[in-house]
Short mmCIF file of C-alpha atoms in Angstrom, two decimals:
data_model
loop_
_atom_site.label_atom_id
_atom_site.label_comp_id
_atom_site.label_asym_id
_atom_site.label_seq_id
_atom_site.Cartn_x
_atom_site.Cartn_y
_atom_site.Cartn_z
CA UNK A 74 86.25 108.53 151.94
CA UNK A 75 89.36 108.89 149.68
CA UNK A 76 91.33 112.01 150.63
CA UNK A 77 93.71 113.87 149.16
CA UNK A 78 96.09 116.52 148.30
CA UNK A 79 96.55 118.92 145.03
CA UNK A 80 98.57 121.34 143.91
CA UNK A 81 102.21 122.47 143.23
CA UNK A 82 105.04 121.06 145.76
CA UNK A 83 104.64 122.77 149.32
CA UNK A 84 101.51 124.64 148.06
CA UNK A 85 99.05 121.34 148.30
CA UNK A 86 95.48 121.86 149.22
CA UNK A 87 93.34 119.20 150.84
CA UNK A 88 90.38 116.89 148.38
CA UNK A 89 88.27 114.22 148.10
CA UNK A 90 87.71 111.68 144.96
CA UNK A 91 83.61 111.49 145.50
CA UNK A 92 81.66 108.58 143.44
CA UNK A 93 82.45 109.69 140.12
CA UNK A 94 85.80 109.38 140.51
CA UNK A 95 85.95 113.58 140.66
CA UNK A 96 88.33 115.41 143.00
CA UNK A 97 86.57 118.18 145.20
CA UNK A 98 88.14 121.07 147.03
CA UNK A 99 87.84 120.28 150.67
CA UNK A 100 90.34 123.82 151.41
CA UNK A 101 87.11 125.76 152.88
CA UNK A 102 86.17 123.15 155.11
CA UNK A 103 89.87 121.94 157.03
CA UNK A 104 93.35 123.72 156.41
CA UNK A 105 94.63 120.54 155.50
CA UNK A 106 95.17 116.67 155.84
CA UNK A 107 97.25 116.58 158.98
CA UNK A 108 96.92 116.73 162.80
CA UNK A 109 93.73 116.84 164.60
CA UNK A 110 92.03 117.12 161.08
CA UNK A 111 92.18 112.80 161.11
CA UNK A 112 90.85 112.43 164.12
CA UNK A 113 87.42 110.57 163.96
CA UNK A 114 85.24 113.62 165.11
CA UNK A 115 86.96 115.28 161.89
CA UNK A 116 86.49 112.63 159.62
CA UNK A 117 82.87 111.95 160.52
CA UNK A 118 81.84 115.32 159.99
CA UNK A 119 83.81 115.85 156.56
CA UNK A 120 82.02 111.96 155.61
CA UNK A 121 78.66 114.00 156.32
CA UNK A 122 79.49 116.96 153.29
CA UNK A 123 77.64 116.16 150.63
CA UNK A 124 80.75 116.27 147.84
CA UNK A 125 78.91 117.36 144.82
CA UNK A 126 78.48 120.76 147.65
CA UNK A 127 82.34 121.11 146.78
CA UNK A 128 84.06 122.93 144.08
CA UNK A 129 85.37 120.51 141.48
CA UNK A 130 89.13 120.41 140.63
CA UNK A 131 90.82 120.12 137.13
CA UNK A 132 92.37 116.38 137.61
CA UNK A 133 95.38 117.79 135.73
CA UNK A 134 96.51 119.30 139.24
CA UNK A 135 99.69 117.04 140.50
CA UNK A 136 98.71 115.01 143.22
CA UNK A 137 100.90 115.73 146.31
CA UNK A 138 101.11 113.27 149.81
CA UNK A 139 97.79 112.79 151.17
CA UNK A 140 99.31 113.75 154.45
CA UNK A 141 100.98 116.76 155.59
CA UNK A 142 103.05 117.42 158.02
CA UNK A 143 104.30 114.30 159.04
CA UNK A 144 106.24 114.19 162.55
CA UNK A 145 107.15 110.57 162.58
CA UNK A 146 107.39 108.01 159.37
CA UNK A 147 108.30 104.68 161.09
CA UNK A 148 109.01 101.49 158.48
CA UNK A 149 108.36 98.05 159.34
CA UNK A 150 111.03 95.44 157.91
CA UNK A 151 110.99 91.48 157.51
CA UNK A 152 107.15 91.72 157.50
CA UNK A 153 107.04 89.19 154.78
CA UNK A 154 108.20 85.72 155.17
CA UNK A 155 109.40 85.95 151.30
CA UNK A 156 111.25 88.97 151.69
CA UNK A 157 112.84 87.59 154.81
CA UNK A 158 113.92 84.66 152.66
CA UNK A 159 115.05 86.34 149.80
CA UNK A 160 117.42 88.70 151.63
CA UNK A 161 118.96 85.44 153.38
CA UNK A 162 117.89 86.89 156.77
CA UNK A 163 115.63 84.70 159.94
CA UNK A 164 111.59 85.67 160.38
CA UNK A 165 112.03 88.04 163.39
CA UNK A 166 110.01 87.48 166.48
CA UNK A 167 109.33 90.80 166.64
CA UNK A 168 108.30 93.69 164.09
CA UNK A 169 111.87 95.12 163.12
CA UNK A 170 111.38 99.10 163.58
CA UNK A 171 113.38 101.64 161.76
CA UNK A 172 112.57 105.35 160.81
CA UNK A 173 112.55 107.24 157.57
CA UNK A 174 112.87 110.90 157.22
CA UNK A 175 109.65 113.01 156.90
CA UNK A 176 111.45 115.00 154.51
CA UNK A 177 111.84 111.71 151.96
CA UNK A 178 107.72 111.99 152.04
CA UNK A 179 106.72 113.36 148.29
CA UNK A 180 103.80 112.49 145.83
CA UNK A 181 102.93 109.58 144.40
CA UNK A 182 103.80 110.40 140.76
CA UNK A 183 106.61 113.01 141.69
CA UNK A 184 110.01 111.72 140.14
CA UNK A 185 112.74 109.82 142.10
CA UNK A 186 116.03 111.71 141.82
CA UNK A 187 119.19 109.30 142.42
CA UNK A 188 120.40 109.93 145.49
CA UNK A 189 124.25 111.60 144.81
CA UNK A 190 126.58 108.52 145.82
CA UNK A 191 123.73 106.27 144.80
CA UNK A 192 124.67 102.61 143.52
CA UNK A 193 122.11 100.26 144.82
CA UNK A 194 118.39 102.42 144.55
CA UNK A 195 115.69 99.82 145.28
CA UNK A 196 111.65 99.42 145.21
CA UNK A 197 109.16 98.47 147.60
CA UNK A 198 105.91 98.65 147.73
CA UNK A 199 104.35 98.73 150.89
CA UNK A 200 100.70 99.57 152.82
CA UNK A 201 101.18 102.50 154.87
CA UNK A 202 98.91 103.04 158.30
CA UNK A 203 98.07 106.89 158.77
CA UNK A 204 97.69 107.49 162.49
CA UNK A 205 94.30 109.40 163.17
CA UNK A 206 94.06 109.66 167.41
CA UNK A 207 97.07 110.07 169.59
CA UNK A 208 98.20 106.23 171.03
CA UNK A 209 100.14 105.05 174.09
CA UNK A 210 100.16 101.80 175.63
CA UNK A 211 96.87 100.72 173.61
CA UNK A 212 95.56 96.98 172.81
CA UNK A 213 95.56 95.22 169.36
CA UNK A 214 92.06 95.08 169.64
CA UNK A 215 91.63 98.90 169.93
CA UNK A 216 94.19 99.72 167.34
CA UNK A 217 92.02 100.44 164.57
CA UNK A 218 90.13 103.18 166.65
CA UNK A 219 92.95 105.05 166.44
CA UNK A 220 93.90 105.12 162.58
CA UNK A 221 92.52 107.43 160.58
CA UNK A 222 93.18 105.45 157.10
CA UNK A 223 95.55 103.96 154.58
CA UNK A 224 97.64 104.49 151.47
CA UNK A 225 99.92 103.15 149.21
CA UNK A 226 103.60 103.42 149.61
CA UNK A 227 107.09 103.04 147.84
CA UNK A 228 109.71 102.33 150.30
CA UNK A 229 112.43 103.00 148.00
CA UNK A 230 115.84 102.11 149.01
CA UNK A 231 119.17 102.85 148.78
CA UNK A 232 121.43 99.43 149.93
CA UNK A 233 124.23 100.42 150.37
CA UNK A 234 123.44 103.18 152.60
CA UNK A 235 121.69 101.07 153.69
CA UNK A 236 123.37 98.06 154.74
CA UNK A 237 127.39 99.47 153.85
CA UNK A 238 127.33 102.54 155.84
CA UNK A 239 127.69 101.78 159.64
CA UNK A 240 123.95 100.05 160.02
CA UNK A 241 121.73 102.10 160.45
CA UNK A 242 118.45 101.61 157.91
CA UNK A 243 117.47 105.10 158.19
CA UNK A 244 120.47 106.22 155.86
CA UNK A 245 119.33 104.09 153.22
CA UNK A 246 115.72 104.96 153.82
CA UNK A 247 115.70 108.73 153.63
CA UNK A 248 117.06 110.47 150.71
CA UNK A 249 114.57 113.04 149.20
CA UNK A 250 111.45 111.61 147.88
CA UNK A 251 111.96 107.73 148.68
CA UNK A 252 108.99 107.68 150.53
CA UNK A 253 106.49 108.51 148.11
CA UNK A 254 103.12 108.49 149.36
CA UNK A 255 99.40 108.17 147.88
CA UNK A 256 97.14 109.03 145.51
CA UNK A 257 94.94 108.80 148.53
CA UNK A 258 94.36 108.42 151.80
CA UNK A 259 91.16 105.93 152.18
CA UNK A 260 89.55 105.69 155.23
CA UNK A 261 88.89 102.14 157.21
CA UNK A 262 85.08 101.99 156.62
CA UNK A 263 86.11 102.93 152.57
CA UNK A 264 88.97 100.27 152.96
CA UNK A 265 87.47 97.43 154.63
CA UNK A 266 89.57 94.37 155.98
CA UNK A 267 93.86 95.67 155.57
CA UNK A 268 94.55 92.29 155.68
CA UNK A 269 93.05 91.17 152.63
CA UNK A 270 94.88 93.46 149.99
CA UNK A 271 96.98 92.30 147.18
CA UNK A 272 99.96 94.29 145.97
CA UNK A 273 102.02 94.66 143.35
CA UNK A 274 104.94 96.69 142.13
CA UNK A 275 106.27 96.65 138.03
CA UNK A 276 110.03 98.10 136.25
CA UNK A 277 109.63 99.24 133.22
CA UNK A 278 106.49 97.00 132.46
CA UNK A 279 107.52 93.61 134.22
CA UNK A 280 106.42 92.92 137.29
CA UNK A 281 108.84 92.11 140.02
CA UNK A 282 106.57 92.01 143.23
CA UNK A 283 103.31 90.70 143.82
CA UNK A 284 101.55 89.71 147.32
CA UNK A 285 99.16 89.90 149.79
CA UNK A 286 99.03 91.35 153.28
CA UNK A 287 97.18 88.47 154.22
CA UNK A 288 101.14 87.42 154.23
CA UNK A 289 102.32 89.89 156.52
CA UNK A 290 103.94 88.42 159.84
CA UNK A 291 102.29 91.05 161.33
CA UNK A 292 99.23 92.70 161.20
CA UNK A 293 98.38 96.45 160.96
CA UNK A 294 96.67 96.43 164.17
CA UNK A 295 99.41 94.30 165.79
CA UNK A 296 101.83 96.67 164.63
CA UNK A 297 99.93 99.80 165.50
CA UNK A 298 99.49 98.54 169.34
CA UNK A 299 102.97 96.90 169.60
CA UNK A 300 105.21 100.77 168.47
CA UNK A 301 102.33 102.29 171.32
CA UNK A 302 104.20 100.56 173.96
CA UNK A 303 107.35 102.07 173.13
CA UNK A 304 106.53 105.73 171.71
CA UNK A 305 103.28 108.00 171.69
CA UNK A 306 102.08 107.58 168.17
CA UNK A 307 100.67 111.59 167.22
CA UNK A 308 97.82 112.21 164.80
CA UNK A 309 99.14 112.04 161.43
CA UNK A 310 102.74 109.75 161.78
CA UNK A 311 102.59 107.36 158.76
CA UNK A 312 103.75 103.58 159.62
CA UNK A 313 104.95 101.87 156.27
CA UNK A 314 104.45 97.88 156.86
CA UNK A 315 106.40 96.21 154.82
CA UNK A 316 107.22 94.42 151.54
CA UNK A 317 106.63 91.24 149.96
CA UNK A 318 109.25 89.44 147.73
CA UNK A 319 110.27 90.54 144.38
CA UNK A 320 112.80 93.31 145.29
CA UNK A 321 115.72 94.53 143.20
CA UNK A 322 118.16 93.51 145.98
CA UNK A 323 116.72 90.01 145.82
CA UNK A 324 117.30 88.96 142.58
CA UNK A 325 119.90 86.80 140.60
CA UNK A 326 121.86 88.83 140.10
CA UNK A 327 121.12 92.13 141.82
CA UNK A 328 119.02 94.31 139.62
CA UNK A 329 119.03 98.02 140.61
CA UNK A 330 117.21 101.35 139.63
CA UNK A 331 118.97 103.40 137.14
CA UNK A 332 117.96 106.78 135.45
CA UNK A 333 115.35 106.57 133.19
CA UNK A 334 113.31 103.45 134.77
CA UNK A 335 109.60 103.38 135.11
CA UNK A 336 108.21 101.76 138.25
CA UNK A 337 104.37 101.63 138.59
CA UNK A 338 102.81 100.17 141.62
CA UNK A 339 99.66 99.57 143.34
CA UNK A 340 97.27 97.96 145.89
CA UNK A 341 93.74 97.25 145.66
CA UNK A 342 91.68 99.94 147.03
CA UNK A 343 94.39 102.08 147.17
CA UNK A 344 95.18 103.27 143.74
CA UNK A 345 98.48 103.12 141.53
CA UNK A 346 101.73 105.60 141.71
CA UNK A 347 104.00 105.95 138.67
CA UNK A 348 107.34 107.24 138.94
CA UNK A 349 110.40 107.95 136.81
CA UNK A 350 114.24 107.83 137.78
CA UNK A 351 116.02 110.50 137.22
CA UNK A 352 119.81 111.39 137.35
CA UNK A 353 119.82 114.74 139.99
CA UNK A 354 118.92 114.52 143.12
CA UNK A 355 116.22 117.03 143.66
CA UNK A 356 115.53 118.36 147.52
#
């Protein structure tokens, strides 16, 4: 399935894209896209409705996050051995594991204020993991049992809050909608193989990253099972993987975001986001 969410800011309902690429109104059958609603018994029984059942929805509704209510949003950095390289820094031997606000979550065509104080706003484009079944101590090898799907995801980024401001990622990671999420949520069986996904991320029509998560260092599942040894991992925390090369921070010189700039992004399977910089910083 592809699920998402419609509707203004903080009034989102829950949908699904069926076959013909329609969205239907899912709000009668679960309150929404979070929680217990992703674990598998809920999944398989909203796989079984037969979507044309559904009311339709006018597609000129703003998509919102197909997830709501996000406790945890954990980010994954280094996962690529060409961003490694590009930002001068050694492959880590283990996945480097830094939070993002919940509250940077936002849609994935919603605009991307400036954060105030901004100088160095950057792009990545990521796969994010959408945890369906609470996890603790699991195995690689039962990972996957316990996600409920996968979307796209722009890890924007704000350097030198970043990397200027005492060290700690999350300050560069967490400024209102920097972690914009979606179109949709796809579910594994939908998805197939997350390892075999190409991605790609474009400013103002040029395209700066492009890759593969057959590149990542480390896997989803690898990455799922390795953060259950040190946390419980609740239905509906969002794990953000990763980038590949091509990042503003990364280039000769430094290129960063500035109001007005376009960036459109995608992954295969996944859909496309589009989103425009803008000067105030919107909560």
């Amino acid at each position: 399935m592809r699920l998402l969410r419609y509707g203004e800011m903080g009034a989102e309902k829950p949908g699904l894209i069926d076959d013909e690429q329609v969205i239907r109104d899912l709000s009668m059958e679960i309150e929404d896209l979070s929680g217990n609603n992703l674990s598998r018994h809920s999944l398989k029984r909203l796989a079984a409705i037969d979507p044309k059942s559904l009311p339709k929805i006018d597609p000129s509704h703003r998509l919102g996050a197909p997830i709501a209510r996000v406790g945890h949003f954990i980010a994954i950095g280094l996962n690529y051995a060409d961003h490694a390289a590009e930002t001068g820094a050694d492959l880590p031997v283990e996945p480097l594991v830094f939070s993002k606000a919940p509250s940077s979550i936002c849609g994935p065509h919603d605009e991307l204020p400036i954060p105030p104080g901004s100088t160095k706003l950057d792009w990545e484009v990521e796969l994010a993991v959408v945890i369906g079944e609470r996890a603790y101590n699991i195995n690689e090898t039962e990972a996957m049992n316990h996600v409920a799907g996968f979307c796209l995801c722009n890890d924007v980024s704000e350097r030198a809050f970043q990397k200027e401001r005492g060290g700690q990622f999350i300050k560069g990671k967490s400024s209102p909608r920097t972690g914009a999420l979606g179109p949709w949520l796809v579910t594994p069986d939908r998805l197939g193989d997350p390892q075999q996904l190409d991605l790609w991320l474009s400013v103002n029509g040029e395209i700066r990253q492009r890759g593969t998560t057959r590149d990542m260092l480390f896997s989803a599942a690898f990455i799922v099972s390795y953060l259950s040894k040190f946390m419980i991992l609740e239905p509906g925390d969002v794990i953000t993987t990763g980038t590949p090369s091509g990042v503003g921070a990364g280039m000769t010189p430094p290129q960063f975001l500035r109001e007005g700039d376009i960036l459109t992004l995608g992954i295969g399977g996944l859909g496309e986001q589009r989103q425009v910089v803008v000067r105030s910083a919107a909560s």
